[in-house]
Amino acid sequence: MVHRDVGILHPGDMGASVAAQAVAGGAEVRWLPAGRSAATRRRAAGIGLRAAADLGELVESCEVVLSVCPPAAALDVAEAVAGAGFRGLYVDANAVSPERMARIAGILADGGATVVDGGITGPPPREPGTSRLYLSGDAPAVARVAGLFAGTALAPHPLAGPIGRASALKLSFASYNKIAYALAAQACALADGHGVLDELTELAAGALPGTPLAGPERLAGAGRKAWRWEPEMAEIARACAQVGLPTGFAEAAAETFARWEAHKDDGTVTGARLIADLRRTERRAEPGPA
């Protein structure tokens, strides 16, 4: 029997780590190097990914395709895979709303593919006990995906029920975990603007130890990832609207993260710089005389 591979679209920091866990689980993983950065190529080579010439070759040779990309690109990736004629098992592991996940599932299913809804929580999986992959949808397909990652640092957690449940859980967790960084940054910037930042961090160190409010340097990690978190906030707002909840928290957090987009993947950015970026203002023209 011809061995068929697993495809990964695309191996950024999170995608490469997910692919590495699939490799650790015994899979041969293919990716698309065309148009990708030198850093991405180094990551792929380092974990033993096999190159495919184009998307057509990848979907022809792979029976499972994992989509791990920025939320704003998830629908486009699904459409491209469907357009290439993929009829295998497609796992969308992106931070998208249940509504968008349903659209993605419909696009792939119309072409004959089976779709599993995935939601990753935690950092890029490198050590056991830090990251989970929640899965929902067709039970046999979910079990098959879970088997790819059994015993790896990306712990599979099947959920009973239809597509959309894994995405809803992922976004519910992110709505607390990531918006908390935006709230802490807002509070620090407010205190900084009024000259009481040191006093705020001293107060928070006793009242809320271990939080970004108690140590603004903890904001740095959020600054590096803000370019991905901003569109994720839009998905959270969409999911909130779907069940009649206010969308303002997520929309305000998106505005915060938008001010940090220039620090994409910047390992040198500091919490102080991020706080300063929040305080930047654009002068508005003063109203003229009546």
mmCIF file of C-alpha atoms in Angstrom, residues 5-139:
data_model
loop_
_atom_site.group_PDB
_atom_site.id
_atom_site.type_symbol
_atom_site.label_atom_id
_atom_site.label_comp_id
_atom_site.label_asym_id
_atom_site.label_seq_id
_atom_site.Cartn_x
_atom_site.Cartn_y
_atom_site.Cartn_z
ATOM 1 C CA ASP A 5 1.557 11.858 3.962
ATOM 2 C CA VAL A 6 0.269 14.672 6.161
ATOM 3 C CA GLY A 7 0.381 18.213 4.771
ATOM 4 C CA ILE A 8 0.884 21.368 6.847
ATOM 5 C CA LEU A 9 -0.297 24.809 5.716
ATOM 6 C CA HIS A 10 1.763 26.709 6.845
ATOM 7 C CA PRO A 11 4.761 26.110 9.134
ATOM 8 C CA GLY A 12 5.124 29.425 10.924
ATOM 9 C CA ASP A 13 6.108 29.245 14.585
ATOM 10 C CA MET A 14 2.906 27.488 15.664
ATOM 11 C CA GLY A 15 2.478 25.490 12.456
ATOM 12 C CA ALA A 16 6.053 24.247 12.521
ATOM 13 C CA SER A 17 5.690 23.125 16.122
ATOM 14 C CA VAL A 18 2.460 21.292 15.310
ATOM 15 C CA ALA A 19 4.151 19.661 12.311
ATOM 16 C CA ALA A 20 7.076 18.639 14.503
ATOM 17 C CA GLN A 21 4.683 16.831 16.833
ATOM 18 C CA ALA A 22 3.087 15.012 13.893
ATOM 19 C CA VAL A 23 6.579 13.943 12.821
ATOM 20 C CA ALA A 24 7.257 12.802 16.404
ATOM 21 C CA GLY A 25 4.079 10.744 16.175
ATOM 22 C CA GLY A 26 5.413 8.925 13.129
ATOM 23 C CA ALA A 27 3.952 10.907 10.223
ATOM 24 C CA GLU A 28 5.732 12.071 7.083
ATOM 25 C CA VAL A 29 4.838 15.755 6.787
ATOM 26 C CA ARG A 30 4.894 17.793 3.591
ATOM 27 C CA TRP A 31 4.832 21.560 3.184
ATOM 28 C CA LEU A 32 4.979 24.244 0.481
ATOM 29 C CA PRO A 33 8.294 26.162 0.419
ATOM 30 C CA ALA A 34 7.374 28.393 -2.532
ATOM 31 C CA GLY A 35 7.197 32.014 -1.448
ATOM 32 C CA ARG A 36 8.083 31.310 2.192
ATOM 33 C CA SER A 37 10.777 33.123 4.130
ATOM 34 C CA ALA A 38 14.283 31.897 4.844
ATOM 35 C CA ALA A 39 13.351 31.549 8.524
ATOM 36 C CA THR A 40 10.402 29.324 7.611
ATOM 37 C CA ARG A 41 12.617 27.203 5.372
ATOM 38 C CA ARG A 42 15.116 26.752 8.200
ATOM 39 C CA ARG A 43 12.319 25.695 10.574
ATOM 40 C CA ALA A 44 10.987 23.187 8.052
ATOM 41 C CA ALA A 45 14.418 21.700 7.418
ATOM 42 C CA GLY A 46 15.149 21.494 11.119
ATOM 43 C CA ILE A 47 12.119 19.326 11.834
ATOM 44 C CA GLY A 48 12.408 17.159 8.745
ATOM 45 C CA LEU A 49 9.500 18.381 6.630
ATOM 46 C CA ARG A 50 9.381 17.246 3.015
ATOM 47 C CA ALA A 51 8.848 19.832 0.293
ATOM 48 C CA ALA A 52 5.994 19.665 -2.205
ATOM 49 C CA ALA A 53 6.356 21.451 -5.522
ATOM 50 C CA ASP A 54 2.916 23.022 -5.371
ATOM 51 C CA LEU A 55 -0.477 22.698 -3.706
ATOM 52 C CA GLY A 56 -1.665 20.182 -6.277
ATOM 53 C CA GLU A 57 1.205 17.839 -5.430
ATOM 54 C CA LEU A 58 0.621 18.300 -1.700
ATOM 55 C CA VAL A 59 -3.087 17.417 -1.798
ATOM 56 C CA GLU A 60 -2.418 14.502 -4.160
ATOM 57 C CA SER A 61 0.181 12.967 -1.860
ATOM 58 C CA CYS A 62 -1.448 13.710 1.507
ATOM 59 C CA GLU A 63 -4.455 12.054 3.062
ATOM 60 C CA VAL A 64 -4.556 14.584 5.927
ATOM 61 C CA VAL A 65 -4.038 18.346 5.595
ATOM 62 C CA LEU A 66 -3.564 20.526 8.674
ATOM 63 C CA SER A 67 -4.328 24.224 8.330
ATOM 64 C CA VAL A 68 -2.458 26.321 10.928
ATOM 65 C CA CYS A 69 -2.371 29.920 9.744
ATOM 66 C CA PRO A 70 -3.431 33.426 10.817
ATOM 67 C CA PRO A 71 -7.232 33.555 11.278
ATOM 68 C CA ALA A 72 -7.722 36.052 8.464
ATOM 69 C CA ALA A 73 -6.190 33.572 5.987
ATOM 70 C CA ALA A 74 -8.112 30.466 7.096
ATOM 71 C CA LEU A 75 -10.952 30.802 4.588
ATOM 72 C CA ASP A 76 -8.601 31.506 1.677
ATOM 73 C CA VAL A 77 -6.465 28.467 2.554
ATOM 74 C CA ALA A 78 -9.568 26.253 2.709
ATOM 75 C CA GLU A 79 -10.782 27.534 -0.663
ATOM 76 C CA ALA A 80 -7.389 26.894 -2.247
ATOM 77 C CA VAL A 81 -7.248 23.339 -0.895
ATOM 78 C CA ALA A 82 -10.799 22.637 -2.067
ATOM 79 C CA GLY A 83 -9.980 24.131 -5.466
ATOM 80 C CA ALA A 84 -7.000 21.784 -5.763
ATOM 81 C CA GLY A 85 -9.375 18.822 -5.507
ATOM 82 C CA PHE A 86 -8.543 17.573 -2.011
ATOM 83 C CA ARG A 87 -10.818 14.721 -0.884
ATOM 84 C CA GLY A 88 -9.030 13.596 2.268
ATOM 85 C CA LEU A 89 -9.240 14.726 5.898
ATOM 86 C CA TYR A 90 -8.872 18.474 6.459
ATOM 87 C CA VAL A 91 -8.170 19.836 9.934
ATOM 88 C CA ASP A 92 -8.733 23.551 10.438
ATOM 89 C CA ALA A 93 -6.820 24.351 13.642
ATOM 90 C CA ASN A 94 -7.145 28.123 13.380
ATOM 91 C CA ALA A 95 -8.652 30.675 15.763
ATOM 92 C CA VAL A 96 -11.884 31.222 13.835
ATOM 93 C CA SER A 97 -15.461 31.698 14.959
ATOM 94 C CA PRO A 98 -17.888 28.764 14.814
ATOM 95 C CA GLU A 99 -19.695 30.600 12.019
ATOM 96 C CA ARG A 100 -16.534 30.859 9.910
ATOM 97 C CA MET A 101 -15.629 27.265 10.769
ATOM 98 C CA ALA A 102 -18.993 26.161 9.386
ATOM 99 C CA ARG A 103 -18.276 28.026 6.136
ATOM 100 C CA ILE A 104 -14.863 26.375 5.872
ATOM 101 C CA ALA A 105 -16.400 22.954 6.490
ATOM 102 C CA GLY A 106 -19.015 23.562 3.830
ATOM 103 C CA ILE A 107 -16.431 24.566 1.225
ATOM 104 C CA LEU A 108 -14.326 21.438 1.803
ATOM 105 C CA ALA A 109 -17.275 19.075 2.167
ATOM 106 C CA ASP A 110 -18.719 20.237 -1.170
ATOM 107 C CA GLY A 111 -15.517 18.986 -2.789
ATOM 108 C CA GLY A 112 -15.661 15.617 -1.052
ATOM 109 C CA ALA A 113 -13.314 16.202 1.876
ATOM 110 C CA THR A 114 -13.979 15.338 5.522
ATOM 111 C CA VAL A 115 -13.447 18.241 7.930
ATOM 112 C CA VAL A 116 -12.441 18.295 11.592
ATOM 113 C CA ASP A 117 -12.650 21.448 13.690
ATOM 114 C CA GLY A 118 -9.496 22.043 15.742
ATOM 115 C CA GLY A 119 -8.595 24.544 18.435
ATOM 116 C CA ILE A 120 -5.060 24.876 19.822
ATOM 117 C CA THR A 121 -4.569 26.296 23.302
ATOM 118 C CA GLY A 122 -1.217 27.101 24.874
ATOM 119 C CA PRO A 123 2.132 28.004 23.306
ATOM 120 C CA PRO A 124 3.686 26.313 20.265
ATOM 121 C CA PRO A 125 3.941 22.706 21.506
ATOM 122 C CA ARG A 126 7.466 21.731 22.433
ATOM 123 C CA GLU A 127 7.130 20.245 25.913
ATOM 124 C CA PRO A 128 4.411 17.925 27.260
ATOM 125 C CA GLY A 129 1.767 19.504 29.438
ATOM 126 C CA THR A 130 1.729 22.952 27.837
ATOM 127 C CA SER A 131 -0.498 22.722 24.743
ATOM 128 C CA ARG A 132 -3.761 21.059 23.797
ATOM 129 C CA LEU A 133 -5.500 20.333 20.507
ATOM 130 C CA TYR A 134 -9.274 20.285 20.934
ATOM 131 C CA LEU A 135 -11.134 18.451 18.160
ATOM 132 C CA SER A 136 -14.796 18.225 17.185
ATOM 133 C CA GLY A 137 -16.809 16.893 14.277
ATOM 134 C CA ASP A 138 -17.220 13.446 12.756
ATOM 135 C CA ALA A 139 -16.198 11.023 15.524
#
